[in-house]
């Protein structure tokens, strides 16, 4: 049975939720589920913005059919070809063979990569600044390459001041019957998931995100309709201010994230002592055991905090496996503008500190503190002073 929601008098949410998905994109856990948003505009012409993932196609088709109420579908705007938003493309073409697919040129190429149906005769190709009048509404197309695929575009409805923002301003988490961010306690219950979503999925492309924010800055915006998560009609500044920081790789908070990899607890012990000393100085600390916590949560935290500490045992003459994976992922996500401190451990040949230092060498504006700690098997009383000095160095750089 259909399950649709009214966004405005003539805009209907026709998406669906998935709470069974174990790993989004095969790599990010989504314990609160995820929504795949699609929106149907009922003007003189009817316009569908994007489709959904294959897991929810059945509900999506019911929703579109119900919302159209027997009308034909005139346009399908494909803003993003990632399959979690384009798996319903064939269904829509089958149901509405007369529909015009509105796409950027790169999107057309991707449709042909993913699908084998005839598409050239059905497309209306648009470029930056092009418009489409559908009756009362006027749609403006804005290219947003690499937020977070190269073909992405967003659409601005200048009539009702609605930004269809594709992946931008999205969030993990099913909608649970709500639709608008102001219906829930977003700051308390969803901001962490919004950060985890942005940093892991789009985080590598901060420059492109900032460029899109620059384009959007000139628009009067009443509603933001992303492809995942809640629609913003109030308090959009809350998430926008975070995006301005995340896109520029600026920390949200002064404080320390400690990520440690410890085989027998001794590296963890060093990390715990440092955390204790930092709190004694009034500095906030968030700690993660990288062998337990998924990378996506630690990457999200790394984008949040100003200072990062990596504590790793040496393993196979290198960085411990889980820490190696985390750092590789962080570097791939373009982490920058952070102060870093390193703790290593090794029973006979500690190498992890130098290797961690090397891994960050290519990152922009990563200041690695001279004060490092090299543990030989376990922390000794004489090393407590070194930990104090590391805490002092971190404190004085905050
Ligand atoms: Fe939810 Fe980039 O797709």
CSV table of C-alpha atoms and ligand atoms in Angstrom, one decimal:
chain,number,residue,atom,x,y,z
A,1,UNK,CA,0.0,0.0,0.0
A,2,UNK,CA,1.2,3.5,-0.8
A,3,UNK,CA,2.7,5.7,1.9
A,4,UNK,CA,3.1,9.3,0.7
A,5,UNK,CA,3.6,12.6,2.5
A,6,UNK,CA,2.8,16.1,1.5
A,7,UNK,CA,5.7,18.5,1.4
A,8,UNK,CA,3.7,21.4,0.1
A,9,UNK,CA,0.3,21.7,-1.5
A,10,UNK,CA,1.7,20.5,-4.8
A,11,UNK,CA,4.8,18.6,-3.9
A,12,UNK,CA,4.6,15.0,-2.6
A,13,UNK,CA,7.3,12.8,-1.0
A,14,UNK,CA,7.0,9.5,-2.7
A,15,UNK,CA,10.1,7.9,-1.3
A,16,UNK,CA,10.5,4.9,1.1
A,17,UNK,CA,12.5,3.7,4.0
A,18,UNK,CA,14.8,0.6,4.5
A,19,UNK,CA,15.6,-0.7,8.0
A,20,UNK,CA,16.9,-4.1,6.8
A,21,UNK,CA,20.0,-2.8,5.0
A,22,UNK,CA,23.0,-4.0,7.0
A,23,UNK,CA,25.7,-1.9,5.2
A,24,UNK,CA,24.9,1.1,3.1
A,25,UNK,CA,27.2,1.1,0.0
A,26,UNK,CA,28.5,-2.1,1.4
A,27,UNK,CA,30.6,-0.3,4.0
A,28,UNK,CA,28.6,2.0,6.3
A,29,UNK,CA,26.3,0.4,8.9
A,30,UNK,CA,22.9,2.1,9.2
A,31,UNK,CA,21.5,1.0,12.5
A,32,UNK,CA,18.7,3.6,12.3
A,33,UNK,CA,17.9,2.6,8.7
A,34,UNK,CA,18.0,4.9,5.7
A,35,UNK,CA,15.4,6.8,3.6
A,36,UNK,CA,15.5,7.0,-0.2
A,37,UNK,CA,13.7,10.3,-1.0
A,38,UNK,CA,11.9,11.0,-4.3
A,39,UNK,CA,9.6,14.0,-4.8
A,40,UNK,CA,6.7,14.5,-7.2
A,41,UNK,CA,5.7,18.0,-8.3
A,42,UNK,CA,2.1,18.3,-9.4
A,43,UNK,CA,2.0,21.4,-11.6
A,44,UNK,CA,0.5,21.8,-15.1
A,45,UNK,CA,3.2,19.4,-15.9
A,46,UNK,CA,4.1,16.6,-13.5
A,47,UNK,CA,7.8,16.3,-12.5
A,48,UNK,CA,9.4,13.5,-10.5
A,49,UNK,CA,12.8,14.2,-8.9
A,50,UNK,CA,14.9,11.1,-8.8
A,51,UNK,CA,13.8,7.5,-8.0
A,52,UNK,CA,14.9,5.1,-5.3
A,53,UNK,CA,17.1,2.1,-4.4
A,54,UNK,CA,16.0,-1.3,-5.7
A,55,UNK,CA,15.2,-2.5,-2.2
A,56,UNK,CA,12.1,-0.2,-2.0
A,57,UNK,CA,11.0,-0.1,-5.7
A,58,UNK,CA,7.7,-1.7,-5.0
A,59,UNK,CA,6.6,0.9,-2.5
A,60,UNK,CA,8.0,3.7,-4.6
A,61,UNK,CA,5.9,2.6,-7.6
A,62,UNK,CA,2.8,2.4,-5.5
A,63,UNK,CA,3.6,5.9,-4.1
A,64,UNK,CA,4.2,7.5,-7.5
A,65,UNK,CA,1.0,5.9,-8.9
A,66,UNK,CA,-1.1,7.1,-6.0
A,67,UNK,CA,0.4,10.6,-6.0
A,68,UNK,CA,-0.2,11.1,-9.7
A,69,UNK,CA,-3.8,10.1,-9.3
A,70,UNK,CA,-4.1,8.9,-12.9
A,71,UNK,CA,-2.2,11.8,-14.5
A,72,UNK,CA,0.7,11.1,-16.8
A,73,UNK,CA,4.2,11.8,-15.7
A,74,UNK,CA,5.7,14.5,-17.9
A,75,UNK,CA,9.3,14.8,-16.6
A,76,UNK,CA,11.7,12.8,-14.5
A,77,UNK,CA,14.7,14.9,-13.3
A,78,UNK,CA,17.7,12.6,-12.7
A,79,UNK,CA,20.0,14.6,-10.4
A,80,UNK,CA,22.2,11.7,-9.4
A,81,UNK,CA,22.8,8.4,-11.1
A,82,UNK,CA,24.1,6.4,-8.0
A,83,UNK,CA,21.9,3.3,-8.0
A,84,UNK,CA,20.4,4.1,-4.6
A,85,UNK,CA,18.5,6.9,-6.5
A,86,UNK,CA,18.2,5.5,-10.0
A,87,UNK,CA,17.2,1.9,-9.6
A,88,UNK,CA,13.6,2.9,-10.2
A,89,UNK,CA,14.4,4.4,-13.6
A,90,UNK,CA,13.3,1.4,-15.6
A,91,UNK,CA,10.0,1.1,-13.6
A,92,UNK,CA,9.2,4.7,-14.4
A,93,UNK,CA,9.9,4.4,-18.1
A,94,UNK,CA,7.8,1.2,-18.2
A,95,UNK,CA,4.9,2.9,-16.5
A,96,UNK,CA,5.2,6.2,-18.2
A,97,UNK,CA,6.8,5.6,-21.6
A,98,UNK,CA,6.1,9.2,-22.7
A,99,UNK,CA,8.1,10.7,-19.8
A,100,UNK,CA,11.0,13.1,-20.7
A,101,UNK,CA,14.1,12.4,-18.7
A,102,UNK,CA,15.8,15.7,-17.7
A,103,UNK,CA,19.5,15.2,-17.3
A,104,UNK,CA,22.9,16.8,-17.5
A,105,UNK,CA,25.2,15.4,-20.3
A,106,UNK,CA,27.3,13.4,-17.9
A,107,UNK,CA,24.1,11.8,-16.5
A,108,UNK,CA,23.0,10.7,-19.9
A,109,UNK,CA,26.4,8.8,-20.3
A,110,UNK,CA,25.9,7.2,-17.0
A,111,UNK,CA,22.4,6.1,-17.7
A,112,UNK,CA,23.8,4.2,-20.7
A,113,UNK,CA,26.5,2.7,-18.5
A,114,UNK,CA,24.0,1.4,-16.0
A,115,UNK,CA,21.1,0.5,-18.3
A,116,UNK,CA,20.5,-0.9,-21.8
A,117,UNK,CA,17.2,0.7,-22.6
A,118,UNK,CA,16.9,3.3,-25.4
A,119,UNK,CA,17.3,6.7,-23.8
A,120,UNK,CA,18.5,9.2,-26.4
A,121,UNK,CA,15.0,9.8,-27.8
A,122,UNK,CA,13.6,10.4,-24.3
A,123,UNK,CA,16.1,12.9,-22.8
A,124,UNK,CA,16.0,16.7,-22.4
A,125,UNK,CA,19.6,17.6,-21.7
A,126,UNK,CA,20.2,20.6,-19.5
A,127,UNK,CA,23.2,22.5,-18.4
A,128,UNK,CA,24.1,25.0,-15.6
A,129,UNK,CA,21.6,27.8,-15.5
A,130,UNK,CA,19.0,26.2,-17.8
A,131,UNK,CA,15.4,26.4,-16.7
A,132,UNK,CA,12.2,24.5,-17.2
A,133,UNK,CA,8.8,26.0,-16.7
A,134,UNK,CA,6.1,23.5,-15.6
A,135,UNK,CA,3.2,25.9,-15.2
A,136,UNK,CA,3.3,27.8,-11.9
A,137,UNK,CA,6.8,26.6,-11.1
A,138,UNK,CA,10.1,27.5,-12.7
A,139,UNK,CA,12.9,25.0,-12.2
A,140,UNK,CA,16.6,26.1,-12.4
A,141,UNK,CA,19.3,23.5,-12.9
A,142,UNK,CA,22.6,23.9,-11.0
A,143,UNK,CA,25.5,21.6,-11.6
A,144,UNK,CA,27.1,20.2,-8.5
A,145,UNK,CA,30.0,17.9,-9.7
A,146,UNK,CA,31.5,15.6,-7.2
A,147,UNK,CA,28.9,16.1,-4.5
A,148,UNK,CA,29.5,13.4,-4.7
A,149,UNK,CA,29.6,11.9,-8.2
A,150,UNK,CA,30.7,13.9,-11.3
A,151,UNK,CA,27.2,14.1,-12.9
A,152,UNK,CA,25.3,15.5,-9.9
A,153,UNK,CA,23.1,18.4,-10.3
A,154,UNK,CA,20.7,20.1,-8.0
A,155,UNK,CA,17.4,21.9,-8.9
A,156,UNK,CA,16.1,25.1,-7.5
A,157,UNK,CA,12.4,25.9,-7.8
A,158,UNK,CA,12.3,29.7,-7.8
A,159,UNK,CA,8.5,29.8,-7.4
A,160,UNK,CA,8.3,28.1,-4.0
A,161,UNK,CA,12.0,28.6,-3.1
A,162,UNK,CA,12.7,24.9,-2.9
A,163,UNK,CA,16.2,23.4,-3.3
A,164,UNK,CA,16.3,19.8,-4.4
A,165,UNK,CA,19.8,19.2,-3.1
A,166,UNK,CA,20.6,15.6,-4.2
A,167,UNK,CA,23.0,14.1,-1.7
A,168,UNK,CA,23.8,17.4,0.0
A,169,UNK,CA,22.2,17.9,3.4
A,170,UNK,CA,21.2,14.3,3.6
A,171,UNK,CA,21.4,12.0,6.6
A,172,UNK,CA,21.4,8.4,7.6
A,173,UNK,CA,18.3,7.2,9.4
A,174,UNK,CA,14.8,6.2,8.3
A,175,UNK,CA,12.1,8.9,8.6
A,176,UNK,CA,9.9,6.9,11.0
A,177,UNK,CA,6.8,8.6,9.7
A,178,UNK,CA,8.1,12.1,10.0
A,179,UNK,CA,9.3,14.2,7.0
A,180,UNK,CA,10.6,17.5,8.3
A,181,UNK,CA,13.8,17.9,10.4
A,182,UNK,CA,11.9,20.2,12.8
A,183,UNK,CA,9.5,17.3,13.7
A,184,UNK,CA,12.4,15.5,15.5
A,185,UNK,CA,15.2,16.6,17.8
A,186,UNK,CA,17.6,16.7,15.0
A,187,UNK,CA,20.6,18.1,16.9
A,188,UNK,CA,20.3,15.4,19.6
A,189,UNK,CA,19.2,12.4,17.6
A,190,UNK,CA,20.4,12.9,14.0
A,191,UNK,CA,23.3,15.4,13.8
A,192,UNK,CA,25.9,12.7,14.5
A,193,UNK,CA,24.3,10.6,11.7
A,194,UNK,CA,24.3,13.6,9.4
A,195,UNK,CA,28.0,14.1,10.1
A,196,UNK,CA,28.8,10.5,9.6
A,197,UNK,CA,26.8,10.5,6.3
A,198,UNK,CA,28.5,13.7,5.0
A,199,UNK,CA,32.1,13.0,6.1
A,200,UNK,CA,32.2,9.4,4.9
A,201,UNK,CA,30.3,9.8,1.6
A,202,UNK,CA,31.0,13.4,0.5
A,203,UNK,CA,33.9,14.3,2.8
A,204,UNK,CA,36.6,13.8,0.3
A,205,UNK,CA,35.1,16.5,-1.9
A,206,UNK,CA,35.1,19.5,0.5
A,207,UNK,CA,36.1,21.9,-2.2
A,208,UNK,CA,33.2,20.9,-4.5
A,209,UNK,CA,30.8,21.0,-1.5
A,210,UNK,CA,32.0,24.5,-0.7
A,211,UNK,CA,31.5,25.5,-4.3
A,212,UNK,CA,27.9,24.3,-4.2
A,213,UNK,CA,27.3,26.1,-0.9
A,214,UNK,CA,28.6,29.3,-2.7
A,215,UNK,CA,26.1,28.8,-5.5
A,216,UNK,CA,23.3,28.2,-3.0
A,217,UNK,CA,24.2,31.2,-1.0
A,218,UNK,CA,22.7,33.5,-3.6
A,219,UNK,CA,19.3,31.7,-3.4
A,220,UNK,CA,16.4,32.4,-1.2
A,221,UNK,CA,15.6,29.0,0.3
A,222,UNK,CA,12.4,28.0,2.1
A,223,UNK,CA,12.7,24.3,1.8
A,224,UNK,CA,15.6,21.9,1.2
A,225,UNK,CA,14.7,18.4,-0.1
A,226,UNK,CA,17.6,16.0,0.0
A,227,UNK,CA,17.7,12.4,-1.3
A,228,UNK,CA,18.2,10.9,2.2
A,229,UNK,CA,16.9,12.0,5.5
A,230,UNK,CA,14.6,14.9,6.5
A,231,UNK,CA,13.3,17.8,4.5
A,232,UNK,CA,14.4,21.2,6.0
A,233,UNK,CA,11.7,23.9,6.4
A,234,UNK,CA,12.9,25.4,9.6
A,235,UNK,CA,16.4,25.6,11.2
A,236,UNK,CA,18.2,25.0,7.9
A,237,UNK,CA,21.0,27.2,9.3
A,238,UNK,CA,21.8,24.5,11.8
A,239,UNK,CA,22.9,22.0,9.2
A,240,UNK,CA,24.2,24.7,6.8
A,241,UNK,CA,26.6,25.9,9.4
A,242,UNK,CA,28.0,22.4,9.9
A,243,UNK,CA,28.4,22.0,6.1
A,244,UNK,CA,30.4,25.2,5.9
A,245,UNK,CA,32.8,23.7,8.5
A,246,UNK,CA,32.9,20.2,7.1
A,247,UNK,CA,33.4,21.4,3.5
A,248,UNK,CA,36.3,23.6,4.6
A,249,UNK,CA,37.7,20.8,6.9
A,250,UNK,CA,37.4,23.1,9.9
A,251,UNK,CA,36.8,21.4,13.3
A,252,UNK,CA,33.5,21.9,15.0
A,253,UNK,CA,34.9,21.7,18.4
A,254,UNK,CA,38.2,22.2,20.2
A,255,UNK,CA,39.1,18.9,21.8
A,256,UNK,CA,40.7,15.6,21.2
A,257,UNK,CA,39.8,12.4,19.5
A,258,UNK,CA,41.9,9.5,20.6
A,259,UNK,CA,41.9,6.5,18.3
A,260,UNK,CA,43.9,3.5,19.6
A,261,UNK,CA,44.8,0.0,18.4
A,262,UNK,CA,45.9,-2.2,21.3
A,263,UNK,CA,46.5,-5.9,21.2
A,264,UNK,CA,46.9,-6.6,24.9
A,265,UNK,CA,45.8,-3.4,26.5
A,266,UNK,CA,49.1,-1.6,27.0
A,267,UNK,CA,48.7,0.8,24.2
A,268,UNK,CA,45.1,1.4,25.4
A,269,UNK,CA,46.6,2.1,28.8
A,270,UNK,CA,48.8,4.8,27.4
A,271,UNK,CA,45.8,6.3,25.6
A,272,UNK,CA,43.7,6.2,28.8
A,273,UNK,CA,46.4,8.0,30.8
A,274,UNK,CA,46.7,10.7,28.2
A,275,UNK,CA,42.9,11.1,28.1
A,276,UNK,CA,42.8,11.4,31.9
A,277,UNK,CA,45.5,14.1,31.8
A,278,UNK,CA,43.6,16.0,29.1
A,279,UNK,CA,40.3,16.0,31.0
A,280,UNK,CA,42.3,17.2,34.1
A,281,UNK,CA,43.2,20.2,32.0
A,282,UNK,CA,39.6,20.8,31.0
A,283,UNK,CA,40.0,19.4,27.5
A,284,UNK,CA,37.2,17.3,26.1
A,285,UNK,CA,38.2,13.8,24.8
A,286,UNK,CA,36.4,11.2,22.7
A,287,UNK,CA,38.1,7.8,22.5
A,288,UNK,CA,37.7,4.9,20.1
A,289,UNK,CA,39.2,1.4,20.0
A,290,UNK,CA,39.7,1.1,16.3
A,291,UNK,CA,39.4,-2.7,16.5
A,292,UNK,CA,35.8,-2.3,17.7
A,293,UNK,CA,34.4,0.9,16.4
A,294,UNK,CA,33.6,1.1,12.6
A,295,UNK,CA,35.8,3.4,10.7
A,296,UNK,CA,32.9,5.5,9.6
A,297,UNK,CA,32.2,6.6,13.2
A,298,UNK,CA,35.9,7.5,13.8
A,299,UNK,CA,36.2,9.4,10.5
A,300,UNK,CA,33.1,11.4,11.5
A,301,UNK,CA,34.7,12.2,14.9
A,302,UNK,CA,37.9,13.2,13.2
A,303,UNK,CA,36.0,15.8,11.2
A,304,UNK,CA,34.4,17.0,14.5
A,305,UNK,CA,37.5,17.5,16.7
A,306,UNK,CA,40.4,19.8,16.4
A,307,UNK,CA,43.1,17.5,17.7
A,308,UNK,CA,43.6,13.8,16.8
A,309,UNK,CA,45.7,11.3,18.7
A,310,UNK,CA,46.6,8.0,17.1
A,311,UNK,CA,48.0,5.3,19.4
A,312,UNK,CA,49.0,2.1,17.7
A,313,UNK,CA,51.0,-1.0,18.5
A,314,UNK,CA,53.5,-2.2,16.0
A,315,UNK,CA,52.4,-5.3,14.1
A,316,UNK,CA,54.2,-7.2,11.3
A,317,UNK,CA,56.7,-4.4,11.4
A,318,UNK,CA,54.1,-1.9,10.6
A,319,UNK,CA,51.0,-0.1,11.9
A,320,UNK,CA,48.4,-2.4,13.5
A,321,UNK,CA,45.9,-3.6,10.8
A,322,UNK,CA,42.8,-1.8,12.0
A,323,UNK,CA,44.8,1.5,12.6
A,324,UNK,CA,46.4,1.1,9.1
A,325,UNK,CA,42.9,0.8,7.6
A,326,UNK,CA,41.6,3.8,9.6
A,327,UNK,CA,44.5,6.1,8.6
A,328,UNK,CA,44.3,5.1,5.0
A,329,UNK,CA,40.6,5.9,5.0
A,330,UNK,CA,41.1,9.3,6.8
A,331,UNK,CA,43.8,10.3,4.3
A,332,UNK,CA,41.5,9.2,1.4
A,333,UNK,CA,38.9,11.5,2.9
A,334,UNK,CA,41.2,14.4,2.7
A,335,UNK,CA,41.4,15.1,6.4
A,336,UNK,CA,43.2,18.4,6.9
A,337,UNK,CA,43.7,21.3,9.3
A,338,UNK,CA,44.3,19.2,12.4
A,339,UNK,CA,46.9,18.9,15.1
A,340,UNK,CA,48.0,15.3,15.5
A,341,UNK,CA,49.9,13.5,18.3
A,342,UNK,CA,51.2,9.9,18.1
A,343,UNK,CA,51.7,7.1,20.5
A,344,UNK,CA,53.4,3.9,19.4
A,345,UNK,CA,54.1,0.6,21.1
A,346,UNK,CA,56.5,-2.2,20.2
A,347,UNK,CA,58.0,-5.0,22.2
A,348,UNK,CA,61.2,-5.3,20.1
A,349,UNK,CA,61.0,-2.8,17.2
A,350,UNK,CA,58.5,0.0,17.3
A,351,UNK,CA,57.9,1.5,13.9
A,352,UNK,CA,54.3,2.6,14.0
A,353,UNK,CA,54.9,6.3,15.0
A,354,UNK,CA,57.1,7.0,12.0
A,355,UNK,CA,54.8,5.1,9.6
A,356,UNK,CA,51.8,7.1,10.9
A,357,UNK,CA,53.8,10.3,10.4
A,358,UNK,CA,54.6,9.3,6.8
A,359,UNK,CA,50.9,8.4,6.1
A,360,UNK,CA,49.9,12.0,6.9
A,361,UNK,CA,52.7,13.6,5.0
A,362,UNK,CA,50.5,14.3,1.9
A,363,UNK,CA,47.7,15.8,3.9
A,364,UNK,CA,47.2,19.6,4.0
A,365,UNK,CA,47.9,21.5,7.2
A,366,UNK,CA,48.4,18.5,9.5
A,367,UNK,CA,50.6,19.6,12.4
A,368,UNK,CA,52.2,16.6,14.0
A,369,UNK,CA,53.4,17.4,17.5
A,370,UNK,CA,57.0,16.8,18.3
A,371,UNK,CA,55.9,15.3,21.7
A,372,UNK,CA,55.4,11.6,20.9
A,373,UNK,CA,55.4,8.6,23.2
A,374,UNK,CA,57.1,5.3,22.4
A,375,UNK,CA,56.1,2.5,24.7
A,376,UNK,CA,58.1,-0.6,25.0
A,377,UNK,CA,55.6,-3.3,25.8
A,378,UNK,CA,54.0,-1.4,28.7
A,379,UNK,CA,54.0,2.1,30.1
A,380,UNK,CA,56.7,2.7,32.8
A,381,UNK,CA,56.6,5.2,35.6
A,382,UNK,CA,59.3,7.3,34.0
A,383,UNK,CA,57.0,7.7,31.0
A,384,UNK,CA,54.2,9.4,32.9
A,385,UNK,CA,56.1,12.6,32.6
A,386,UNK,CA,56.2,12.2,28.8
A,387,UNK,CA,52.5,11.7,28.7
A,388,UNK,CA,52.1,14.8,30.9
A,389,UNK,CA,54.2,16.7,28.4
A,390,UNK,CA,52.1,15.4,25.5
A,391,UNK,CA,49.0,16.6,27.3
A,392,UNK,CA,50.6,19.9,27.9
A,393,UNK,CA,51.6,20.3,24.2
A,394,UNK,CA,48.0,19.5,23.1
A,395,UNK,CA,46.6,21.9,25.7
A,396,UNK,CA,48.9,24.7,24.6
A,397,UNK,CA,47.9,24.2,21.0
A,398,UNK,CA,44.1,24.4,21.7
B,1,LIG,FE1,22.6,8.4,-1.9
B,1,LIG,FE2,25.5,9.5,-3.8
B,1,LIG,O1,23.9,8.6,-3.3
